[in-house]
Coordinates of C-alpha atoms and ligand atoms in Angstrom, one line a residue:
M30 CA -5.0 -22.9 -84.8
T31 CA -4.7 -25.4 -87.2
T32 CA -2.6 -28.9 -87.0
T33 CA 0.1 -26.9 -89.5
D34 CA 0.7 -24.3 -86.9
Q35 CA 0.9 -27.2 -84.2
E36 CA 3.2 -29.4 -86.5
H37 CA 5.5 -26.6 -87.3
W38 CA 5.4 -25.4 -83.5
T39 CA 6.6 -28.8 -82.7
R40 CA 9.7 -28.5 -85.3
V41 CA 10.5 -25.1 -83.9
K42 CA 10.8 -26.4 -80.6
G43 CA 12.8 -28.8 -82.0
R44 CA 15.1 -26.6 -83.5
L45 CA 15.4 -24.4 -80.9
H46 CA 16.3 -27.7 -78.6
A47 CA 18.9 -28.9 -80.6
E48 CA 20.4 -25.6 -81.5
L49 CA 20.9 -24.0 -77.8
G50 CA 21.0 -27.5 -76.0
E51 CA 18.9 -29.0 -73.0
D52 CA 19.8 -26.7 -70.3
I53 CA 18.9 -23.6 -72.2
Y54 CA 16.3 -25.0 -73.6
S55 CA 14.6 -26.0 -70.9
S56 CA 15.4 -23.1 -68.7
W57 CA 14.0 -20.5 -71.3
F58 CA 11.6 -22.2 -73.4
A59 CA 9.9 -25.5 -72.2
R60 CA 6.9 -23.2 -70.9
V61 CA 6.3 -21.3 -74.0
D62 CA 3.0 -22.1 -75.4
L63 CA 1.9 -21.5 -79.0
E64 CA -1.1 -19.3 -78.9
G65 CA -1.9 -18.8 -82.8
V66 CA -0.5 -17.7 -86.0
E67 CA -2.0 -15.5 -88.1
N68 CA -0.6 -14.0 -91.4
D69 CA 2.6 -13.0 -90.9
T70 CA 2.6 -13.0 -86.6
V71 CA 3.4 -15.7 -84.9
R72 CA 1.9 -15.3 -81.0
M73 CA 3.0 -17.9 -78.2
S74 CA 2.6 -16.7 -74.1
V75 CA 5.1 -17.3 -71.7
P76 CA 4.1 -17.7 -67.6
T77 CA 6.0 -14.8 -67.0
R78 CA 7.1 -11.2 -67.5
F79 CA 10.9 -11.8 -66.7
L80 CA 10.7 -14.8 -69.2
K81 CA 9.2 -12.6 -71.8
S82 CA 11.5 -9.9 -71.6
W83 CA 14.4 -12.7 -71.2
I84 CA 13.5 -14.1 -74.6
Q85 CA 12.6 -10.9 -76.2
S86 CA 16.1 -9.5 -75.8
H87 CA 18.5 -12.8 -76.0
Y88 CA 16.7 -15.3 -78.4
A89 CA 14.0 -13.0 -80.9
E90 CA 16.2 -13.7 -83.8
R91 CA 16.6 -17.3 -82.8
V92 CA 13.3 -18.2 -82.4
L93 CA 12.1 -15.8 -85.6
A94 CA 14.9 -17.4 -87.5
C95 CA 13.9 -21.0 -86.2
W96 CA 9.9 -20.0 -87.8
Q97 CA 11.3 -18.5 -90.8
S98 CA 13.1 -21.8 -91.5
E99 CA 9.4 -23.8 -91.3
R100 CA 7.8 -21.4 -93.0
S101 CA 9.0 -18.7 -94.9
S102 CA 5.6 -16.4 -94.7
I103 CA 6.8 -15.4 -91.1
G104 CA 7.9 -11.9 -90.1
R105 CA 7.0 -11.3 -86.7
I106 CA 6.9 -13.2 -83.5
E107 CA 4.5 -11.6 -80.3
L108 CA 5.5 -12.9 -76.7
S109 CA 2.5 -12.5 -74.3
V110 CA 2.1 -13.3 -70.9
R111 CA -0.7 -15.8 -70.3
S112 CA -2.9 -14.7 -67.2
G113 CA -2.7 -15.7 -63.6
V114 CA -6.3 -17.0 -64.3
L115 CA -5.5 -19.7 -66.7
R116 CA -2.4 -20.6 -64.7
S117 CA -4.6 -21.4 -61.5
L118 CA -6.6 -23.3 -63.7
A119 CA -4.2 -26.0 -64.3
P120 CA -3.5 -27.5 -61.3
A121 CA -1.0 -29.9 -62.7
K122 CA 1.1 -27.6 -62.9
A123 CA 0.6 -25.8 -59.8
K124 CA 1.6 -28.6 -57.8
L125 CA 5.2 -28.9 -58.8
P126 CA 7.5 -25.9 -57.8
Q127 CA 7.4 -23.9 -61.2
P128 CA 10.6 -21.9 -61.3
H129 CA 9.6 -18.9 -63.2
E130 CA 6.3 -18.5 -62.0
Q131 CA 7.1 -18.8 -58.3
A132 CA 9.4 -16.1 -59.2
R133 CA 6.6 -13.7 -59.6
N134 CA 5.2 -14.1 -56.1
G135 CA 4.7 -11.0 -54.5
H136 CA 6.5 -8.8 -56.8
D137 CA 5.5 -9.2 -60.1
G138 CA 8.7 -8.5 -62.4
K139 CA 11.2 -9.3 -60.0
Y140 CA 13.3 -12.4 -60.4
D141 CA 12.9 -14.5 -57.4
G142 CA 12.5 -10.9 -55.8
I143 CA 16.0 -9.7 -57.1
E144 CA 16.0 -6.3 -57.7
M145 CA 18.0 -5.8 -61.3
R146 CA 18.1 -2.6 -62.9
L147 CA 19.0 -3.7 -66.7
G148 CA 20.3 -1.0 -69.4
G149 CA 17.8 -0.5 -71.7
A150 CA 15.4 2.2 -71.9
P151 CA 13.4 2.4 -68.4
G152 CA 9.9 0.6 -69.3
S153 CA 11.0 -1.6 -72.2
S154 CA 11.4 -4.9 -72.2
A155 CA 14.5 -5.3 -71.4
H156 CA 14.6 -3.0 -68.4
E157 CA 11.8 -5.6 -67.4
A158 CA 13.8 -8.6 -68.3
L159 CA 15.1 -9.2 -65.1
G160 CA 12.4 -7.2 -63.5
G161 CA 13.8 -4.1 -62.1
S162 CA 12.5 -1.4 -60.1
P163 CA 13.7 2.0 -62.2
L164 CA 17.0 3.4 -61.2
D165 CA 17.3 6.8 -59.4
P166 CA 16.7 8.9 -62.3
R167 CA 18.6 11.9 -60.3
L168 CA 22.5 9.4 -59.9
T169 CA 23.8 10.3 -63.5
F170 CA 26.8 11.5 -64.5
D171 CA 25.5 14.7 -65.1
T172 CA 24.6 15.3 -62.1
F173 CA 28.0 14.0 -60.2
V174 CA 29.8 17.0 -59.1
V175 CA 33.9 16.2 -59.6
G176 CA 36.3 17.2 -56.9
R177 CA 39.5 16.2 -55.8
S178 CA 38.5 13.3 -53.9
N179 CA 36.9 11.5 -56.9
T180 CA 38.3 12.7 -60.0
L181 CA 40.1 9.4 -60.6
A182 CA 36.8 7.3 -59.5
Q183 CA 35.0 9.3 -61.3
A184 CA 37.1 9.5 -64.7
A185 CA 36.8 5.3 -64.2
A186 CA 33.6 5.2 -64.3
R187 CA 32.7 7.0 -67.8
Q188 CA 35.5 5.4 -69.4
V189 CA 34.1 2.0 -68.0
A190 CA 30.3 3.8 -69.4
A191 CA 31.6 5.0 -73.0
T192 CA 33.3 1.6 -73.9
R193 CA 31.4 0.0 -76.1
R194 CA 30.5 -4.1 -77.1
G195 CA 33.4 -5.4 -78.3
E196 CA 36.0 -3.1 -77.5
P197 CA 38.6 -3.9 -74.9
V198 CA 37.7 -3.1 -71.2
M199 CA 40.5 -1.4 -69.6
F200 CA 40.1 -1.9 -65.9
N201 CA 38.8 -5.3 -64.9
P202 CA 37.0 -5.2 -62.6
L203 CA 36.7 -1.7 -61.9
Y204 CA 36.5 -1.2 -57.8
I205 CA 35.8 1.6 -56.0
H206 CA 35.7 2.1 -51.9
A207 CA 34.4 5.0 -50.2
G208 CA 32.6 5.8 -46.9
V209 CA 29.0 6.2 -46.7
G210 CA 27.4 8.7 -48.5
L211 CA 30.4 9.5 -50.9
G212 CA 28.9 9.0 -54.0
K213 CA 29.3 5.3 -54.7
T214 CA 26.0 4.3 -55.7
H215 CA 25.7 7.5 -57.7
L216 CA 28.7 6.4 -59.5
L217 CA 27.2 2.8 -60.2
Q218 CA 23.6 4.0 -61.5
S219 CA 25.4 6.8 -63.4
I220 CA 27.3 3.6 -65.2
T221 CA 23.8 2.0 -65.3
W222 CA 22.0 4.9 -66.7
A223 CA 25.0 5.8 -69.4
G224 CA 24.4 2.1 -70.7
N225 CA 20.8 2.4 -71.6
A226 CA 21.6 6.0 -73.4
G227 CA 24.5 4.9 -75.0
G228 CA 22.5 1.3 -76.0
D229 CA 24.6 -1.6 -77.5
R230 CA 25.6 -2.9 -73.6
K231 CA 23.4 -4.8 -71.4
V232 CA 24.6 -3.2 -68.3
L233 CA 22.9 -4.8 -64.9
Y234 CA 22.9 -3.0 -61.5
L235 CA 22.1 -4.9 -58.4
T236 CA 23.4 -5.0 -54.8
A237 CA 25.2 -7.5 -53.8
E238 CA 22.3 -8.5 -50.9
K239 CA 20.1 -9.0 -54.0
F240 CA 22.6 -11.3 -55.5
M241 CA 23.1 -13.1 -52.8
Y242 CA 19.4 -13.6 -52.3
G243 CA 18.2 -14.1 -55.7
F244 CA 20.9 -16.8 -56.0
A245 CA 19.7 -18.3 -52.7
S246 CA 16.1 -18.7 -53.9
A247 CA 17.3 -19.5 -57.2
I248 CA 19.1 -22.6 -55.5
K249 CA 15.8 -23.4 -53.4
L250 CA 13.7 -23.5 -56.7
Q251 CA 16.2 -25.1 -58.5
T252 CA 16.4 -22.1 -61.8
A253 CA 20.3 -21.8 -60.5
L254 CA 21.1 -22.3 -63.7
A255 CA 19.0 -19.9 -65.4
F256 CA 19.5 -17.4 -62.6
K257 CA 23.3 -18.0 -63.7
E258 CA 22.6 -17.4 -67.5
A259 CA 20.7 -14.8 -66.7
V260 CA 23.4 -13.0 -64.3
R261 CA 26.3 -14.3 -67.2
G262 CA 24.0 -12.7 -70.6
I263 CA 25.1 -9.3 -69.1
D264 CA 27.7 -6.8 -70.6
V265 CA 28.6 -4.9 -67.2
L266 CA 28.1 -6.2 -64.1
V267 CA 27.7 -3.9 -61.5
I268 CA 27.4 -4.7 -57.8
D269 CA 26.7 -2.3 -55.1
D270 CA 27.6 -2.8 -51.5
M271 CA 29.9 -5.5 -52.2
Q272 CA 30.7 -5.8 -48.1
F273 CA 27.1 -7.2 -47.8
L274 CA 27.9 -10.6 -50.0
Q275 CA 28.2 -13.6 -47.4
G276 CA 27.8 -17.4 -47.6
K277 CA 29.7 -19.9 -48.9
S278 CA 27.9 -21.0 -52.0
T279 CA 26.8 -17.7 -52.9
Q280 CA 30.1 -16.9 -52.4
A281 CA 31.4 -19.7 -54.9
E282 CA 28.5 -18.7 -57.2
F283 CA 29.8 -15.0 -57.1
C284 CA 33.3 -15.9 -57.7
H285 CA 32.3 -18.3 -60.7
T286 CA 30.2 -15.2 -62.1
L287 CA 32.8 -12.8 -61.5
N288 CA 36.0 -15.4 -63.1
A289 CA 33.7 -15.7 -66.1
H290 CA 32.9 -12.5 -67.0
I291 CA 35.9 -11.4 -66.7
D292 CA 37.7 -14.2 -68.4
A293 CA 35.2 -13.5 -71.3
G294 CA 36.4 -9.5 -71.2
R295 CA 33.2 -8.2 -69.8
Q296 CA 33.4 -5.3 -67.5
V297 CA 32.5 -5.5 -63.8
V298 CA 31.7 -2.8 -61.3
I299 CA 31.8 -3.0 -57.7
A300 CA 31.1 -0.7 -54.9
S301 CA 32.0 -1.2 -51.3
D302 CA 32.8 0.2 -48.0
R303 CA 36.3 -0.7 -47.7
P304 CA 39.2 -2.2 -50.2
P305 CA 39.0 -5.2 -51.8
L306 CA 41.7 -7.0 -49.0
D307 CA 39.6 -5.9 -46.2
L308 CA 36.4 -7.9 -47.3
E309 CA 36.5 -10.3 -44.8
S310 CA 34.0 -12.3 -45.4
L311 CA 35.2 -13.6 -48.8
D312 CA 37.1 -16.3 -49.9
E313 CA 41.2 -15.1 -50.3
R314 CA 40.8 -15.8 -54.2
V315 CA 37.8 -13.6 -54.6
R316 CA 39.7 -10.4 -52.9
S317 CA 42.9 -10.8 -54.9
R318 CA 40.3 -11.0 -58.5
L319 CA 39.2 -8.4 -57.2
A320 CA 42.0 -6.6 -55.9
G321 CA 43.9 -7.0 -59.6
G322 CA 41.6 -4.6 -61.4
L323 CA 42.1 -1.2 -60.7
V324 CA 41.1 -0.1 -57.2
V325 CA 40.1 3.5 -56.8
E326 CA 39.0 5.2 -53.2
M327 CA 36.7 8.4 -52.9
G328 CA 37.9 10.1 -50.6
S329 CA 35.6 12.3 -48.1
L330 CA 33.7 15.3 -49.9
G331 CA 36.2 18.7 -49.2
E332 CA 34.1 21.7 -48.6
D333 CA 34.2 23.0 -52.2
L334 CA 32.8 19.6 -53.3
R335 CA 30.2 19.9 -50.7
L336 CA 29.4 23.3 -51.9
E337 CA 29.0 22.5 -55.2
I338 CA 27.0 19.8 -54.8
L339 CA 24.4 21.9 -52.5
K340 CA 24.2 24.4 -55.8
A341 CA 23.3 21.5 -57.9
R342 CA 20.9 20.2 -55.3
V343 CA 19.2 23.5 -55.0
A344 CA 19.1 24.1 -58.9
A345 CA 17.7 20.8 -59.3
A346 CA 15.1 21.4 -57.0
R347 CA 14.3 25.0 -57.9
Q348 CA 12.9 22.9 -61.1
H349 CA 10.2 21.7 -59.7
H350 CA 10.1 24.8 -57.4
A351 CA 10.7 27.8 -58.7
G352 CA 10.0 29.9 -55.8
F353 CA 13.0 28.0 -53.5
D354 CA 16.2 30.0 -53.5
V355 CA 19.1 29.7 -51.2
P356 CA 21.5 32.6 -50.8
L357 CA 24.9 31.8 -51.3
P358 CA 25.8 32.7 -47.3
V359 CA 23.6 29.9 -46.6
L360 CA 24.5 27.3 -48.7
A361 CA 28.4 28.3 -47.6
Y362 CA 27.4 27.8 -44.3
V363 CA 25.7 24.4 -44.6
A364 CA 28.9 23.2 -46.8
K365 CA 31.0 24.4 -44.0
Q366 CA 28.3 22.7 -41.1
I367 CA 28.1 19.5 -42.7
T368 CA 30.9 17.5 -43.3
H369 CA 29.7 14.2 -43.2
N370 CA 28.5 12.7 -46.3
G371 CA 26.5 13.3 -49.4
R372 CA 23.2 12.1 -47.9
D373 CA 23.3 14.7 -45.3
L374 CA 23.5 17.0 -47.7
E375 CA 20.6 16.2 -49.7
G376 CA 18.5 16.1 -46.3
A377 CA 19.8 19.4 -45.6
V378 CA 18.2 21.3 -48.7
N379 CA 15.6 18.9 -48.5
R380 CA 14.6 20.7 -45.2
L381 CA 15.1 24.0 -46.3
L382 CA 12.9 23.1 -49.0
A383 CA 10.3 21.5 -46.9
H384 CA 10.5 24.6 -44.5
S385 CA 10.3 27.6 -47.3
K386 CA 7.2 25.5 -48.9
L387 CA 5.0 25.2 -45.5
T388 CA 6.0 28.8 -44.3
G389 CA 6.2 30.9 -47.3
D390 CA 9.2 32.4 -45.9
A391 CA 12.6 33.1 -47.7
V392 CA 15.6 31.0 -46.6
T393 CA 18.1 32.8 -44.2
L394 CA 20.8 31.8 -41.8
E395 CA 18.7 31.8 -38.7
M396 CA 16.3 29.4 -40.4
A397 CA 19.1 27.1 -41.6
E398 CA 20.9 27.1 -38.4
R399 CA 17.8 25.8 -36.7
E400 CA 16.6 22.8 -39.3
V401 CA 20.2 21.6 -40.5
R402 CA 21.3 21.7 -36.4
D403 CA 21.1 17.7 -36.0
L404 CA 22.3 16.9 -39.3
I405 CA 26.0 18.5 -38.1
R406 CA 27.7 15.7 -36.5
P407 CA 31.0 15.6 -34.9
Q408 CA 33.7 15.0 -37.5
D409 CA 34.2 11.5 -38.4
P410 CA 37.1 9.5 -37.6
K411 CA 38.9 9.1 -40.6
R412 CA 39.0 5.6 -41.6
V413 CA 42.1 3.9 -41.1
K414 CA 42.7 0.5 -43.0
I415 CA 44.9 -2.3 -41.4
E416 CA 47.4 -2.4 -44.4
D417 CA 48.3 1.4 -43.5
I418 CA 48.6 0.5 -39.7
Q419 CA 51.2 -2.4 -40.8
R420 CA 52.7 0.0 -43.2
V421 CA 53.1 3.1 -40.7
V422 CA 54.3 0.8 -37.6
A423 CA 57.0 -1.2 -40.1
R424 CA 58.5 2.0 -41.3
Q425 CA 58.3 3.4 -37.8
Y426 CA 60.1 0.3 -36.2
N427 CA 62.7 -0.5 -39.6
I428 CA 61.5 -3.8 -40.6
S429 CA 59.3 -5.1 -43.6
R430 CA 55.4 -5.4 -43.7
S431 CA 56.1 -9.2 -44.1
D432 CA 58.3 -9.4 -40.7
L433 CA 55.3 -8.4 -39.6
L434 CA 53.1 -11.0 -41.1
S435 CA 55.9 -13.8 -40.6
S436 CA 55.6 -16.1 -37.5
R437 CA 59.5 -14.4 -36.4
R438 CA 59.5 -14.3 -32.5
T439 CA 62.8 -12.2 -32.1
A440 CA 61.8 -9.2 -29.9
N441 CA 62.8 -6.7 -32.7
V442 CA 60.1 -8.0 -34.7
V443 CA 57.3 -9.3 -32.1
R444 CA 56.7 -5.8 -30.0
P445 CA 56.1 -3.9 -33.1
R446 CA 53.7 -6.8 -34.0
Q447 CA 51.7 -6.1 -30.9
V448 CA 51.8 -2.6 -31.5
A449 CA 50.1 -2.9 -35.0
M450 CA 47.5 -5.5 -33.6
Y451 CA 47.0 -2.8 -30.6
L452 CA 46.7 -0.3 -33.6
A453 CA 44.3 -2.3 -35.8
K454 CA 42.1 -2.7 -32.6
T455 CA 41.7 0.7 -31.6
L456 CA 41.7 2.5 -34.6
T457 CA 39.6 0.2 -36.6
L458 CA 36.2 -1.3 -36.4
R459 CA 37.5 -5.1 -36.8
S460 CA 36.8 -8.0 -34.6
L461 CA 39.8 -9.4 -33.3
P462 CA 39.9 -12.6 -35.3
E463 CA 39.8 -10.7 -38.3
I464 CA 42.8 -8.7 -36.9
G465 CA 44.2 -11.8 -36.6
R466 CA 44.0 -13.1 -39.9
R467 CA 45.2 -10.0 -41.3
F468 CA 48.3 -10.6 -39.4
G469 CA 49.4 -14.1 -40.8
G470 CA 46.6 -16.2 -39.6
R471 CA 47.2 -15.8 -35.9
D472 CA 44.6 -17.1 -33.7
H473 CA 42.3 -13.7 -32.0
T474 CA 43.5 -15.1 -28.5
T475 CA 47.2 -13.9 -30.0
V476 CA 45.8 -10.3 -30.8
L477 CA 44.1 -10.5 -27.5
H478 CA 47.0 -10.8 -25.7
A479 CA 48.9 -8.5 -27.7
V480 CA 46.4 -5.7 -27.2
R481 CA 46.2 -6.2 -23.2
K482 CA 50.2 -6.3 -23.4
I483 CA 50.4 -2.5 -25.2
E484 CA 47.5 -0.8 -23.2
G485 CA 49.2 -2.1 -20.1
L486 CA 52.7 -0.8 -21.4
V487 CA 51.6 2.5 -22.6
N488 CA 50.5 3.3 -19.2
N489 CA 53.9 3.4 -17.9
D490 CA 56.2 3.4 -20.9
T491 CA 55.9 7.4 -22.1
A492 CA 58.1 6.7 -24.9
L493 CA 56.2 3.7 -26.1
A494 CA 53.1 5.9 -25.7
Q495 CA 54.4 9.1 -27.8
E496 CA 55.6 6.7 -30.2
I497 CA 52.1 5.3 -30.6
E498 CA 50.5 8.6 -30.6
G499 CA 52.8 9.9 -33.4
M500 CA 51.5 6.5 -35.5
K501 CA 48.3 7.2 -34.6
R502 CA 48.2 10.9 -36.0
Q503 CA 49.8 9.9 -39.0
L504 CA 47.5 7.2 -39.6
Q505 CA 44.2 9.5 -39.0
D506 CA 45.6 12.7 -40.7
Ligands
LIG142 P1 27.3 5.9 -50.9 O1 26.7 5.2 -51.9 O2 28.8 6.2 -51.4 O3 26.9 5.7 -49.6 P2 25.4 7.7 -52.4 O4 26.1 7.4 -53.9 O5 24.1 7.4 -52.0 O6 26.8 7.3 -51.5 O7 25.5 9.2 -52.1 C1 24.8 9.7 -51.1 C2 24.0 11.2 -51.7 O8 25.2 12.2 -51.9 C3 23.5 10.8 -53.1 O9 22.3 11.7 -52.8 C4 24.3 11.5 -54.0 O10 23.6 12.0 -54.9 C5 25.3 12.2 -53.1 N1 26.4 12.6 -53.9 C6 28.0 11.5 -53.0 N2 28.6 12.5 -54.1 C7 28.3 12.9 -55.1 C8 28.7 13.8 -56.0 N3 30.1 13.9 -56.1 N4 27.9 14.7 -56.8 C9 26.4 14.8 -56.3 N5 26.1 14.4 -55.3 C10 26.6 13.3 -54.9
LIG143 MG1 25.7 3.1 -51.6

């Protein structure tokens, strides 16, 4: 390397600093070293793969342009990752927490352990940028079977996936909720895969837990800014299992990210096991923002849909195991028996496959009965929502839902309110404090009192008991 090279490099850094500002420059470029210049190629190195890919996907052109304005003969830049050996030879650097370096500990290619799955062909630098373990290649729109319970969610997901950069987003956020194993993750990953294939938008898939963990460790390592920038540089932010997002500072950060994304017209997609307003641990403002886009519920899988999913699964398995064949009556039997969720359907096919591979026997009904016996569960009680309870109770007693939530204490409101709280306690898994919050911010002792009161009454008052049974049926059917 010549002194001219060094001088040019110093000026390139100065340009970058001036153009990008101190924050971005120090987050991404402070640790870039010049390795050399050969003919038209500039070689630079960074300490981590994450940093390399991030710079490549976000700043490659700008860095090149800065070089070209110093030296017009430059046509290419190359970034490499400095080896760990070299780094450990530099004790001065090892002493202080070095944000991007620490991020590598234990999980190479992951940003603070955050599992970010980014659009861009798998294995490409863009994908590695945020260090994702790969998406499950089976979870695409092609393998997603559409039926009555998921038509709307699937259509919305496809719409989101088909939107190009610069086009207005139609629903923001898109919020999909459903019970376990009903295809939320499948749809979210489909959106991410479609983003990969379509090309022009960066789609980032991460679970709320990873968001939380990633942000918490970024704060600890004082790389919060880099983390925020990483997340905000994304066109489509896909967050799975939203119900697991917890903690004040993560929430604040999430809220910020959410608002920034939506306000900038960037797509946000969320999945959760419950509707936005039932995300008890979240701040009111976040909940209402989440509820402000398109909220779609996916219902349980109907028998037809289950059968189609099974057929698709078997067809997929046959690609690798040509001899594997499941007669239609067996599929119909499994579809009938396994009502619970998609995961168990997958489990059933896997067992049939394993059995037929190991024994070489053809798949028969008897074998299926034996193999899937323990996957058959009693019919799952329907997920009942507090909102629905309030609606049904209000209708029953001819009062408004806001009466139920109000502080009015007249008898015609107090009893229905107690009934509604009682139903909330018996039909949902919500805690007493949660229920209190959903009933106009009441104390948990008030809820407990209501529950006890109604429990006492139904033992003696058959009319009330019947009324309550009727409402339970309405809610559970
Ligand atoms: P969730 O995230 O809602 O808990 P998943 O998306 O993980 O559920 O789905 C569980 C399993 O069921 C996966 O193997 C998934 O591929 C399958 N599955 C669910 N719904 C469908 C569907 N409509 N078509 C095909 N497979 C499905
Ligand atoms: Mg899931």
